[in-house]
């Protein structure tokens, strides 16, 4: 890792150095399987019909099943990788599959994409924090709108997970991670018996899109980041990025914090989709880090994009910037609209305090 002025740069070869020989062998096997699938993709895309198309679809299903079994084997040997369909009861798997299918679909518009992203993070939160039936219970007493014959109240029992969530800081790897981070913070607030609202730390990091996967560079711009180092020490750091392709952005941020003497109590990384290679890099590079993903995809292409993936999740959540007038974060939040802003008003206030220092 190199530092220049206010820029921290991590290179792809540094990341690959964390992978074990077994990891590399698994990744090569997965590449070979996905190459078989892509041959069938070509046949489908050429408009084959009837029996020929059915035969290719059968091949794709068979290869995907084989890749799924291989990923399950890999994750069983790497406890820090938590995949929703490997960790939860079978009746929940169809829901995850349907949510991912909607997010992948090129016909899913912006509003639907936001809706299904919210669904995804609610599911991830429950997998990570509320799946332990040994948790004690808290009781919520809620005032209802019914006042006849007297003011009515209801009682609701929820898991007591305050000890798991009330030491958390949301670490936002701008920009595509902004809304997912707000969703996770809102879930924490909802499940906290004290209405805990997470502090925020904002890291401006991007990868150099002119480079390929094998020589990629990840650039953390400290000048455009907003965080208090002291407020991160000993805390549970939560990162929520819709996609984890290479793991480079997360590793860059966390390695920088560790170099500054910060020692988190834990690190959690929540993704809607993670590439196998990126997930392995993260848990190999970072101690005490757990990756939670709704879905794991098998491979990356040479440009470091996830296959089959879902496109640019940041653009699909936030819309695209005009090339000559990129939006700052305040403009981005304004573009979310009143519905999102009202729903996450407590989170936005915390972000405002972080940026403006008020």
C-alpha atoms as a printed R data frame, in Angstrom:
    type eleno elety resid chain resno       x       y       z
1   ATOM     1    CA   UNK     A     1   0.000   0.000   0.000
2   ATOM     2    CA   UNK     A     2   1.346   3.418  -0.984
3   ATOM     3    CA   UNK     A     3   0.532   6.886   0.279
4   ATOM     4    CA   UNK     A     4   0.839  10.100  -1.694
5   ATOM     5    CA   UNK     A     5  -0.290  13.341  -0.085
6   ATOM     6    CA   UNK     A     6  -3.921  12.668   0.798
7   ATOM     7    CA   UNK     A     7  -4.311   9.590  -1.429
8   ATOM     8    CA   UNK     A     8  -3.969   5.989  -0.257
9   ATOM     9    CA   UNK     A     9  -3.488   3.456  -3.071
10  ATOM    10    CA   UNK     A    10  -3.778  -0.332  -2.941
11  ATOM    11    CA   UNK     A    11  -2.792  -2.504  -5.906
12  ATOM    12    CA   UNK     A    12  -4.424  -5.710  -7.151
13  ATOM    13    CA   UNK     A    13  -1.254  -7.741  -6.687
14  ATOM    14    CA   UNK     A    14  -1.300  -6.855  -2.984
15  ATOM    15    CA   UNK     A    15  -4.784  -8.330  -2.726
16  ATOM    16    CA   UNK     A    16  -3.902 -11.528  -4.562
17  ATOM    17    CA   UNK     A    17  -1.019 -12.073  -2.166
18  ATOM    18    CA   UNK     A    18  -3.560 -12.844   0.569
19  ATOM    19    CA   UNK     A    19  -5.141 -15.760  -1.333
20  ATOM    20    CA   UNK     A    20  -4.054 -19.287  -0.418
21  ATOM    21    CA   UNK     A    21  -3.067 -21.985  -2.913
22  ATOM    22    CA   UNK     A    22  -6.382 -23.701  -2.185
23  ATOM    23    CA   UNK     A    23  -8.242 -20.436  -2.913
24  ATOM    24    CA   UNK     A    24  -6.441 -20.104  -6.233
25  ATOM    25    CA   UNK     A    25  -7.307 -23.694  -7.168
26  ATOM    26    CA   UNK     A    26 -10.983 -23.135  -6.334
27  ATOM    27    CA   UNK     A    27 -11.042 -19.929  -8.371
28  ATOM    28    CA   UNK     A    28  -9.485 -21.667 -11.378
29  ATOM    29    CA   UNK     A    29 -12.050 -24.465 -11.155
30  ATOM    30    CA   UNK     A    30 -14.841 -21.880 -10.998
31  ATOM    31    CA   UNK     A    31 -13.452 -20.037 -14.029
32  ATOM    32    CA   UNK     A    32 -13.506 -23.272 -16.016
33  ATOM    33    CA   UNK     A    33 -17.099 -23.999 -15.043
34  ATOM    34    CA   UNK     A    34 -18.261 -20.499 -15.911
35  ATOM    35    CA   UNK     A    35 -16.520 -20.734 -19.302
36  ATOM    36    CA   UNK     A    36 -18.783 -23.725 -20.012
37  ATOM    37    CA   UNK     A    37 -21.832 -21.671 -19.063
38  ATOM    38    CA   UNK     A    38 -20.797 -18.844 -21.373
39  ATOM    39    CA   UNK     A    39 -20.700 -21.215 -24.356
40  ATOM    40    CA   UNK     A    40 -24.351 -21.974 -23.671
41  ATOM    41    CA   UNK     A    41 -25.092 -18.248 -23.226
42  ATOM    42    CA   UNK     A    42 -23.874 -17.705 -26.799
43  ATOM    43    CA   UNK     A    43 -26.254 -20.349 -28.099
44  ATOM    44    CA   UNK     A    44 -29.205 -18.790 -26.255
45  ATOM    45    CA   UNK     A    45 -28.291 -15.329 -27.481
46  ATOM    46    CA   UNK     A    46 -28.190 -16.559 -31.074
47  ATOM    47    CA   UNK     A    47 -31.909 -17.224 -30.858
48  ATOM    48    CA   UNK     A    48 -31.907 -21.017 -30.903
49  ATOM    49    CA   UNK     A    49 -35.347 -22.590 -30.692
50  ATOM    50    CA   UNK     A    50 -37.101 -25.752 -29.557
51  ATOM    51    CA   UNK     A    51 -34.945 -28.757 -28.737
52  ATOM    52    CA   UNK     A    52 -31.592 -26.993 -29.278
53  ATOM    53    CA   UNK     A    53 -32.515 -24.201 -26.873
54  ATOM    54    CA   UNK     A    54 -33.871 -26.642 -24.316
55  ATOM    55    CA   UNK     A    55 -30.607 -28.587 -24.441
56  ATOM    56    CA   UNK     A    56 -28.539 -25.441 -23.787
57  ATOM    57    CA   UNK     A    57 -30.813 -24.407 -20.922
58  ATOM    58    CA   UNK     A    58 -30.288 -27.852 -19.384
59  ATOM    59    CA   UNK     A    59 -26.522 -27.396 -19.652
60  ATOM    60    CA   UNK     A    60 -26.706 -23.980 -17.958
61  ATOM    61    CA   UNK     A    61 -28.802 -25.336 -15.100
62  ATOM    62    CA   UNK     A    62 -26.370 -28.233 -14.633
63  ATOM    63    CA   UNK     A    63 -23.307 -25.964 -14.590
64  ATOM    64    CA   UNK     A    64 -24.946 -23.489 -12.188
65  ATOM    65    CA   UNK     A    65 -25.837 -26.330  -9.837
66  ATOM    66    CA   UNK     A    66 -22.233 -27.528  -9.958
67  ATOM    67    CA   UNK     A    67 -20.926 -24.011  -9.250
68  ATOM    68    CA   UNK     A    68 -23.387 -23.659  -6.381
69  ATOM    69    CA   UNK     A    69 -22.223 -26.907  -4.779
70  ATOM    70    CA   UNK     A    70 -18.592 -25.835  -5.181
71  ATOM    71    CA   UNK     A    71 -19.250 -22.463  -3.543
72  ATOM    72    CA   UNK     A    72 -21.051 -24.217  -0.702
73  ATOM    73    CA   UNK     A    73 -18.008 -26.447  -0.181
74  ATOM    74    CA   UNK     A    74 -15.669 -23.435  -0.187
75  ATOM    75    CA   UNK     A    75 -17.789 -21.464   2.288
76  ATOM    76    CA   UNK     A    76 -18.046 -24.459   4.620
77  ATOM    77    CA   UNK     A    77 -14.261 -24.274   4.918
78  ATOM    78    CA   UNK     A    78 -14.232 -20.482   5.400
79  ATOM    79    CA   UNK     A    79 -16.544 -19.692   8.349
80  ATOM    80    CA   UNK     A    80 -16.178 -15.923   7.862
81  ATOM    81    CA   UNK     A    81 -18.123 -16.168   4.581
82  ATOM    82    CA   UNK     A    82 -21.852 -16.159   5.257
83  ATOM    83    CA   UNK     A    83 -24.093 -16.703   2.210
84  ATOM    84    CA   UNK     A    84 -27.820 -16.356   2.824
85  ATOM    85    CA   UNK     A    85 -28.853 -19.577   1.088
86  ATOM    86    CA   UNK     A    86 -26.102 -21.531   2.881
87  ATOM    87    CA   UNK     A    87 -26.922 -20.141   6.336
88  ATOM    88    CA   UNK     A    88 -30.724 -19.981   6.498
89  ATOM    89    CA   UNK     A    89 -33.563 -22.480   6.412
90  ATOM    90    CA   UNK     A    90 -34.487 -23.838   2.982
91  ATOM    91    CA   UNK     A    91 -37.908 -22.195   2.852
92  ATOM    92    CA   UNK     A    92 -36.186 -18.776   2.821
93  ATOM    93    CA   UNK     A    93 -34.045 -19.519  -0.223
94  ATOM    94    CA   UNK     A    94 -36.747 -18.901  -2.814
95  ATOM    95    CA   UNK     A    95 -37.277 -15.392  -1.445
96  ATOM    96    CA   UNK     A    96 -33.584 -14.586  -1.789
97  ATOM    97    CA   UNK     A    97 -33.505 -16.020  -5.298
98  ATOM    98    CA   UNK     A    98 -36.510 -13.941  -6.326
99  ATOM    99    CA   UNK     A    99 -35.047 -10.714  -4.907
100 ATOM   100    CA   UNK     A   100 -31.748 -11.296  -6.700
101 ATOM   101    CA   UNK     A   101 -33.544 -12.144  -9.945
102 ATOM   102    CA   UNK     A   102 -35.423  -8.827  -9.794
103 ATOM   103    CA   UNK     A   103 -32.228  -6.896  -9.066
104 ATOM   104    CA   UNK     A   104 -30.395  -8.582 -11.938
105 ATOM   105    CA   UNK     A   105 -33.174  -8.047 -14.466
106 ATOM   106    CA   UNK     A   106 -32.326  -5.285 -16.945
107 ATOM   107    CA   UNK     A   107 -36.043  -4.403 -17.030
108 ATOM   108    CA   UNK     A   108 -36.078  -3.478 -13.312
109 ATOM   109    CA   UNK     A   109 -36.294   0.315 -13.120
110 ATOM   110    CA   UNK     A   110 -34.753   2.639 -10.527
111 ATOM   111    CA   UNK     A   111 -37.681   2.658  -8.085
112 ATOM   112    CA   UNK     A   112 -38.009  -1.120  -8.148
113 ATOM   113    CA   UNK     A   113 -34.249  -1.475  -7.764
114 ATOM   114    CA   UNK     A   114 -34.326   0.645  -4.607
115 ATOM   115    CA   UNK     A   115 -37.272  -1.372  -3.251
116 ATOM   116    CA   UNK     A   116 -35.555  -4.729  -3.782
117 ATOM   117    CA   UNK     A   117 -32.293  -3.389  -2.362
118 ATOM   118    CA   UNK     A   118 -34.179  -2.478   0.810
119 ATOM   119    CA   UNK     A   119 -35.657  -5.990   0.882
120 ATOM   120    CA   UNK     A   120 -32.193  -7.490   0.451
121 ATOM   121    CA   UNK     A   121 -30.670  -5.566   3.355
122 ATOM   122    CA   UNK     A   122 -33.564  -6.383   5.668
123 ATOM   123    CA   UNK     A   123 -32.899 -10.069   4.940
124 ATOM   124    CA   UNK     A   124 -29.157  -9.673   5.472
125 ATOM   125    CA   UNK     A   125 -29.690  -7.875   8.767
126 ATOM   126    CA   UNK     A   126 -31.904 -10.674  10.066
127 ATOM   127    CA   UNK     A   127 -29.395 -13.320   9.002
128 ATOM   128    CA   UNK     A   128 -26.560 -11.557  10.818
129 ATOM   129    CA   UNK     A   129 -28.274 -10.365  13.980
130 ATOM   130    CA   UNK     A   130 -31.594 -12.041  14.736
131 ATOM   131    CA   UNK     A   131 -31.107 -15.661  13.736
132 ATOM   132    CA   UNK     A   132 -29.981 -16.821  17.202
133 ATOM   133    CA   UNK     A   133 -33.026 -18.112  19.068
134 ATOM   134    CA   UNK     A   134 -31.075 -18.116  22.330
135 ATOM   135    CA   UNK     A   135 -31.159 -14.299  22.416
136 ATOM   136    CA   UNK     A   136 -33.097 -12.819  25.300
137 ATOM   137    CA   UNK     A   137 -36.269 -10.920  24.477
138 ATOM   138    CA   UNK     A   138 -37.174  -7.265  24.728
139 ATOM   139    CA   UNK     A   139 -40.710  -5.938  24.933
140 ATOM   140    CA   UNK     A   140 -41.951  -2.940  22.984
141 ATOM   141    CA   UNK     A   141 -45.081  -1.173  24.217
142 ATOM   142    CA   UNK     A   142 -46.569   0.784  21.323
143 ATOM   143    CA   UNK     A   143 -49.236   3.481  21.496
144 ATOM   144    CA   UNK     A   144 -51.835   2.863  18.772
145 ATOM   145    CA   UNK     A   145 -54.226   5.313  17.044
146 ATOM   146    CA   UNK     A   146 -57.250   3.680  18.748
147 ATOM   147    CA   UNK     A   147 -58.639   5.776  21.651
148 ATOM   148    CA   UNK     A   148 -62.130   4.348  22.217
149 ATOM   149    CA   UNK     A   149 -63.039   3.503  24.951
150 ATOM   150    CA   UNK     A   150 -59.492   4.353  26.195
151 ATOM   151    CA   UNK     A   151 -56.106   4.953  24.634
152 ATOM   152    CA   UNK     A   152 -54.890   1.546  23.414
153 ATOM   153    CA   UNK     A   153 -51.411   0.067  23.539
154 ATOM   154    CA   UNK     A   154 -49.944  -3.128  22.097
155 ATOM   155    CA   UNK     A   155 -47.075  -5.278  23.327
156 ATOM   156    CA   UNK     A   156 -44.516  -6.794  20.943
157 ATOM   157    CA   UNK     A   157 -41.679  -9.158  21.766
158 ATOM   158    CA   UNK     A   158 -38.405  -8.712  19.857
159 ATOM   159    CA   UNK     A   159 -34.908 -10.218  20.209
160 ATOM   160    CA   UNK     A   160 -32.656  -8.413  22.659
161 ATOM   161    CA   UNK     A   161 -29.678  -7.720  20.402
162 ATOM   162    CA   UNK     A   162 -28.640  -4.368  21.852
163 ATOM   163    CA   UNK     A   163 -25.221  -5.798  22.758
164 ATOM   164    CA   UNK     A   164 -24.681  -6.757  19.114
165 ATOM   165    CA   UNK     A   165 -25.701  -3.488  17.470
166 ATOM   166    CA   UNK     A   166 -25.265  -0.564  19.854
167 ATOM   167    CA   UNK     A   167 -21.477  -0.397  19.437
168 ATOM   168    CA   UNK     A   168 -21.770  -0.091  15.652
169 ATOM   169    CA   UNK     A   169 -20.461   2.592  13.308
170 ATOM   170    CA   UNK     A   170 -21.636   2.709   9.681
171 ATOM   171    CA   UNK     A   171 -18.615   3.036   7.404
172 ATOM   172    CA   UNK     A   172 -19.753   4.275   4.000
173 ATOM   173    CA   UNK     A   173 -17.644   3.679   0.914
174 ATOM   174    CA   UNK     A   174 -19.165   6.416  -1.221
175 ATOM   175    CA   UNK     A   175 -21.136   6.561  -3.466
176 ATOM   176    CA   UNK     A   176 -23.047   3.417  -4.302
177 ATOM   177    CA   UNK     A   177 -22.798   2.348  -0.667
178 ATOM   178    CA   UNK     A   178 -24.596   5.427   0.704
179 ATOM   179    CA   UNK     A   179 -28.204   4.229   0.490
180 ATOM   180    CA   UNK     A   180 -27.442   0.615   1.579
181 ATOM   181    CA   UNK     A   181 -25.601   2.029   4.607
182 ATOM   182    CA   UNK     A   182 -28.610   4.162   5.498
183 ATOM   183    CA   UNK     A   183 -30.852   1.083   5.202
184 ATOM   184    CA   UNK     A   184 -28.622  -0.915   7.565
185 ATOM   185    CA   UNK     A   185 -28.501   1.958  10.043
186 ATOM   186    CA   UNK     A   186 -32.302   2.176   9.954
187 ATOM   187    CA   UNK     A   187 -32.573  -1.557  10.704
188 ATOM   188    CA   UNK     A   188 -30.253  -1.125  13.687
189 ATOM   189    CA   UNK     A   189 -32.374   1.770  14.932
190 ATOM   190    CA   UNK     A   190 -35.535  -0.324  14.554
191 ATOM   191    CA   UNK     A   191 -34.150  -3.314  16.467
192 ATOM   192    CA   UNK     A   192 -32.457  -1.308  19.225
193 ATOM   193    CA   UNK     A   193 -34.543  -1.007  22.366
194 ATOM   194    CA   UNK     A   194 -33.036   2.467  22.800
195 ATOM   195    CA   UNK     A   195 -33.544   3.662  19.228
196 ATOM   196    CA   UNK     A   196 -29.772   3.677  18.669
197 ATOM   197    CA   UNK     A   197 -28.745   5.661  15.596
198 ATOM   198    CA   UNK     A   198 -25.336   4.678  14.297
199 ATOM   199    CA   UNK     A   199 -22.584   7.241  13.842
200 ATOM   200    CA   UNK     A   200 -21.295   7.469  10.268
201 ATOM   201    CA   UNK     A   201 -17.810   7.528   8.756
202 ATOM   202    CA   UNK     A   202 -17.619   8.463   5.072
203 ATOM   203    CA   UNK     A   203 -14.740   7.271   2.872
204 ATOM   204    CA   UNK     A   204 -14.322   8.546  -0.666
205 ATOM   205    CA   UNK     A   205 -12.780   5.579  -2.456
206 ATOM   206    CA   UNK     A   206 -12.840   4.490  -6.065
207 ATOM   207    CA   UNK     A   207 -11.043   2.098  -8.326
208 ATOM   208    CA   UNK     A   208  -9.148   3.147 -11.443
209 ATOM   209    CA   UNK     A   209 -11.548   2.114 -14.205
210 ATOM   210    CA   UNK     A   210  -8.841   2.516 -16.853
211 ATOM   211    CA   UNK     A   211  -7.140  -0.602 -15.479
212 ATOM   212    CA   UNK     A   212  -7.984  -4.286 -15.677
213 ATOM   213    CA   UNK     A   213  -8.706  -6.727 -12.864
214 ATOM   214    CA   UNK     A   214  -5.124  -7.980 -12.688
215 ATOM   215    CA   UNK     A   215  -3.536  -4.518 -12.335
216 ATOM   216    CA   UNK     A   216  -6.381  -2.587 -10.692
217 ATOM   217    CA   UNK     A   217  -5.632   0.215  -8.241
218 ATOM   218    CA   UNK     A   218  -7.922   1.354  -5.403
219 ATOM   219    CA   UNK     A   219  -7.640   5.012  -4.409
220 ATOM   220    CA   UNK     A   220  -8.799   6.366  -1.033
221 ATOM   221    CA   UNK     A   221  -9.099  10.161  -1.141
222 ATOM   222    CA   UNK     A   222  -8.673  11.358   2.438
223 ATOM   223    CA   UNK     A   223  -9.309  14.962   1.482
224 ATOM   224    CA   UNK     A   224 -12.857  14.099   0.402
225 ATOM   225    CA   UNK     A   225 -13.538  11.695   3.276
226 ATOM   226    CA   UNK     A   226 -15.218  12.530   6.590
227 ATOM   227    CA   UNK     A   227 -14.498  10.515   9.730
228 ATOM   228    CA   UNK     A   228 -13.172  10.747  13.277
229 ATOM   229    CA   UNK     A   229 -10.446   8.155  13.817
230 ATOM   230    CA   UNK     A   230 -10.888   8.116  17.585
231 ATOM   231    CA   UNK     A   231 -14.592   7.326  17.172
232 ATOM   232    CA   UNK     A   232 -13.738   4.122  15.256
233 ATOM   233    CA   UNK     A   233 -11.396   2.517  17.767
234 ATOM   234    CA   UNK     A   234 -12.866  -0.480  19.586
235 ATOM   235    CA   UNK     A   235 -16.123  -0.226  17.636
236 ATOM   236    CA   UNK     A   236 -18.034  -2.701  15.466
237 ATOM   237    CA   UNK     A   237 -17.436  -1.367  11.959
238 ATOM   238    CA   UNK     A   238 -20.212  -2.118   9.463
239 ATOM   239    CA   UNK     A   239 -19.729  -1.701   5.715
240 ATOM   240    CA   UNK     A   240 -22.695  -2.106   3.368
241 ATOM   241    CA   UNK     A   241 -21.916  -2.111  -0.339
242 ATOM   242    CA   UNK     A   242 -24.426  -3.626  -2.763
243 ATOM   243    CA   UNK     A   243 -21.672  -5.404  -4.681
244 ATOM   244    CA   UNK     A   244 -18.299  -6.803  -3.673
245 ATOM   245    CA   UNK     A   245 -16.414  -7.537  -6.860
246 ATOM   246    CA   UNK     A   246 -12.728  -7.592  -5.915
247 ATOM   247    CA   UNK     A   247 -12.726  -6.657  -2.215
248 ATOM   248    CA   UNK     A   248 -10.182  -3.935  -2.947
249 ATOM   249    CA   UNK     A   249 -12.119  -0.944  -1.695
250 ATOM   250    CA   UNK     A   250 -12.900  -2.480   1.697
251 ATOM   251    CA   UNK     A   251  -9.371  -3.780   2.213
252 ATOM   252    CA   UNK     A   252  -7.921  -0.369   1.302
253 ATOM   253    CA   UNK     A   253 -10.075   1.447   3.859
254 ATOM   254    CA   UNK     A   254  -9.574  -1.051   6.678
255 ATOM   255    CA   UNK     A   255  -5.819  -1.391   6.128
256 ATOM   256    CA   UNK     A   256  -5.557   2.403   6.283
257 ATOM   257    CA   UNK     A   257  -7.445   2.443   9.605
258 ATOM   258    CA   UNK     A   258  -5.247  -0.323  11.010
259 ATOM   259    CA   UNK     A   259  -2.137   1.600   9.935
260 ATOM   260    CA   UNK     A   260  -3.452   4.551  11.969
261 ATOM   261    CA   UNK     A   261  -3.611   2.382  15.094
262 ATOM   262    CA   UNK     A   262  -7.382   1.771  15.002
263 ATOM   263    CA   UNK     A   263  -8.383  -1.613  16.392
264 ATOM   264    CA   UNK     A   264 -12.028  -2.420  15.638
265 ATOM   265    CA   UNK     A   265 -13.878  -4.864  17.851
266 ATOM   266    CA   UNK     A   266 -15.274  -6.449  14.678
267 ATOM   267    CA   UNK     A   267 -15.716  -5.748  10.965
268 ATOM   268    CA   UNK     A   268 -18.825  -6.798   9.040
269 ATOM   269    CA   UNK     A   269 -19.284  -6.434   5.281
270 ATOM   270    CA   UNK     A   270 -22.821  -6.708   3.891
271 ATOM   271    CA   UNK     A   271 -23.336  -7.266   0.161
272 ATOM   272    CA   UNK     A   272 -26.329  -8.034  -2.000
273 ATOM   273    CA   UNK     A   273 -23.979  -9.864  -4.384
274 ATOM   274    CA   UNK     A   274 -20.349 -10.817  -3.786
275 ATOM   275    CA   UNK     A   275 -17.936 -12.386  -6.222
276 ATOM   276    CA   UNK     A   276 -16.216 -15.459  -4.816
277 ATOM   277    CA   UNK     A   277 -12.762 -13.966  -5.430
278 ATOM   278    CA   UNK     A   278 -13.599 -10.661  -3.731
279 ATOM   279    CA   UNK     A   279 -15.144 -12.393  -0.728
280 ATOM   280    CA   UNK     A   280 -12.113 -14.650  -0.291
281 ATOM   281    CA   UNK     A   281  -9.701 -11.728  -0.593
282 ATOM   282    CA   UNK     A   282 -11.543  -9.808   2.130
283 ATOM   283    CA   UNK     A   283 -11.557 -12.555   4.754
284 ATOM   284    CA   UNK     A   284  -7.977 -13.565   3.964
285 ATOM   285    CA   UNK     A   285  -6.696  -9.981   4.161
286 ATOM   286    CA   UNK     A   286  -8.593  -8.864   7.265
287 ATOM   287    CA   UNK     A   287  -8.681 -10.543  10.656
288 ATOM   288    CA   UNK     A   288 -11.935 -10.490  12.598
289 ATOM   289    CA   UNK     A   289 -13.939  -9.678   9.461
290 ATOM   290    CA   UNK     A   290 -17.130 -11.439   8.400
291 ATOM   291    CA   UNK     A   291 -18.727 -11.158   4.942
292 ATOM   292    CA   UNK     A   292 -22.515 -11.489   4.724
293 ATOM   293    CA   UNK     A   293 -23.927 -11.768   1.225
294 ATOM   294    CA   UNK     A   294 -27.397 -12.499  -0.081
295 ATOM   295    CA   UNK     A   295 -25.931 -14.148  -3.164
296 ATOM   296    CA   UNK     A   296 -22.489 -15.255  -4.288
297 ATOM   297    CA   UNK     A   297 -21.527 -15.022  -7.952
298 ATOM   298    CA   UNK     A   298 -18.796 -17.257  -9.383
299 ATOM   299    CA   UNK     A   299 -16.320 -15.127 -11.347
300 ATOM   300    CA   UNK     A   300 -15.024 -11.727 -12.478
301 ATOM   301    CA   UNK     A   301 -14.331 -10.629 -16.036
302 ATOM   302    CA   UNK     A   302 -11.064  -8.981 -17.065
303 ATOM   303    CA   UNK     A   303 -12.470  -5.526 -16.222
304 ATOM   304    CA   UNK     A   304 -13.208  -6.669 -12.636
305 ATOM   305    CA   UNK     A   305 -16.980  -6.779 -13.055
306 ATOM   306    CA   UNK     A   306 -19.009  -9.569 -11.447
307 ATOM   307    CA   UNK     A   307 -20.432 -12.288 -13.718
308 ATOM   308    CA   UNK     A   308 -23.342 -12.746 -14.180
309 ATOM   309    CA   UNK     A   309 -23.702  -9.680 -11.930
310 ATOM   310    CA   UNK     A   310 -26.352  -6.982 -12.117
311 ATOM   311    CA   UNK     A   311 -24.613  -4.091 -13.834
312 ATOM   312    CA   UNK     A   312 -23.495  -0.950 -12.012
313 ATOM   313    CA   UNK     A   313 -25.443  -1.058  -8.741
314 ATOM   314    CA   UNK     A   314 -24.403   2.511  -7.879
315 ATOM   315    CA   UNK     A   315 -25.875   3.893 -11.102
316 ATOM   316    CA   UNK     A   316 -29.023   1.822 -10.693
317 ATOM   317    CA   UNK     A   317 -29.503   3.125  -7.137
318 ATOM   318    CA   UNK     A   318 -28.411   6.718  -7.625
319 ATOM   319    CA   UNK     A   319 -28.797   7.424 -11.326
320 ATOM   320    CA   UNK     A   320 -25.871   8.559 -13.436
321 ATOM   321    CA   UNK     A   321 -24.044  11.848 -13.082
322 ATOM   322    CA   UNK     A   322 -23.704  14.150 -16.033
323 ATOM   323    CA   UNK     A   323 -20.067  13.940 -17.147
324 ATOM   324    CA   UNK     A   324 -19.557  17.696 -16.947
325 ATOM   325    CA   UNK     A   325 -21.519  18.183 -13.687
326 ATOM   326    CA   UNK     A   326 -20.956  15.350 -11.194
327 ATOM   327    CA   UNK     A   327 -23.144  15.642  -8.099
328 ATOM   328    CA   UNK     A   328 -21.721  16.138  -4.641
329 ATOM   329    CA   UNK     A   329 -23.141  14.079  -1.788
330 ATOM   330    CA   UNK     A   330 -25.721  16.685  -0.773
331 ATOM   331    CA   UNK     A   331 -27.063  16.789  -4.333
332 ATOM   332    CA   UNK     A   332 -27.105  12.998  -4.433
333 ATOM   333    CA   UNK     A   333 -29.166  12.834  -1.246
334 ATOM   334    CA   UNK     A   334 -31.538  15.484  -2.589
335 ATOM   335    CA   UNK     A   335 -32.068  13.353  -5.685
336 ATOM   336    CA   UNK     A   336 -33.220  10.443  -3.535
337 ATOM   337    CA   UNK     A   337 -36.431  12.416  -3.097
338 ATOM   338    CA   UNK     A   338 -38.698  13.164  -0.187
339 ATOM   339    CA   UNK     A   339 -39.855   9.565   0.328
340 ATOM   340    CA   UNK     A   340 -36.333   8.286   0.964
341 ATOM   341    CA   UNK     A   341 -35.273  11.392   2.862
342 ATOM   342    CA   UNK     A   342 -38.248  11.197   5.221
343 ATOM   343    CA   UNK     A   343 -37.783   7.479   5.802
344 ATOM   344    CA   UNK     A   344 -34.106   7.896   6.709
345 ATOM   345    CA   UNK     A   345 -34.224  11.373   8.270
346 ATOM   346    CA   UNK     A   346 -32.373  10.320  11.466
347 ATOM   347    CA   UNK     A   347 -29.598   8.759   9.378
348 ATOM   348    CA   UNK     A   348 -29.347  11.836   7.156
349 ATOM   349    CA   UNK     A   349 -29.039  14.028  10.215
350 ATOM   350    CA   UNK     A   350 -26.099  11.922  11.434
351 ATOM   351    CA   UNK     A   351 -24.459  12.165   8.008
352 ATOM   352    CA   UNK     A   352 -24.968  15.923   8.016
353 ATOM   353    CA   UNK     A   353 -23.307  16.135  11.441
354 ATOM   354    CA   UNK     A   354 -20.388  14.072  10.153
355 ATOM   355    CA   UNK     A   355 -19.831  16.221   7.071
356 ATOM   356    CA   UNK     A   356 -20.487  19.617   8.609
357 ATOM   357    CA   UNK     A   357 -19.202  18.911  12.121
358 ATOM   358    CA   UNK     A   358 -22.360  20.275  13.761
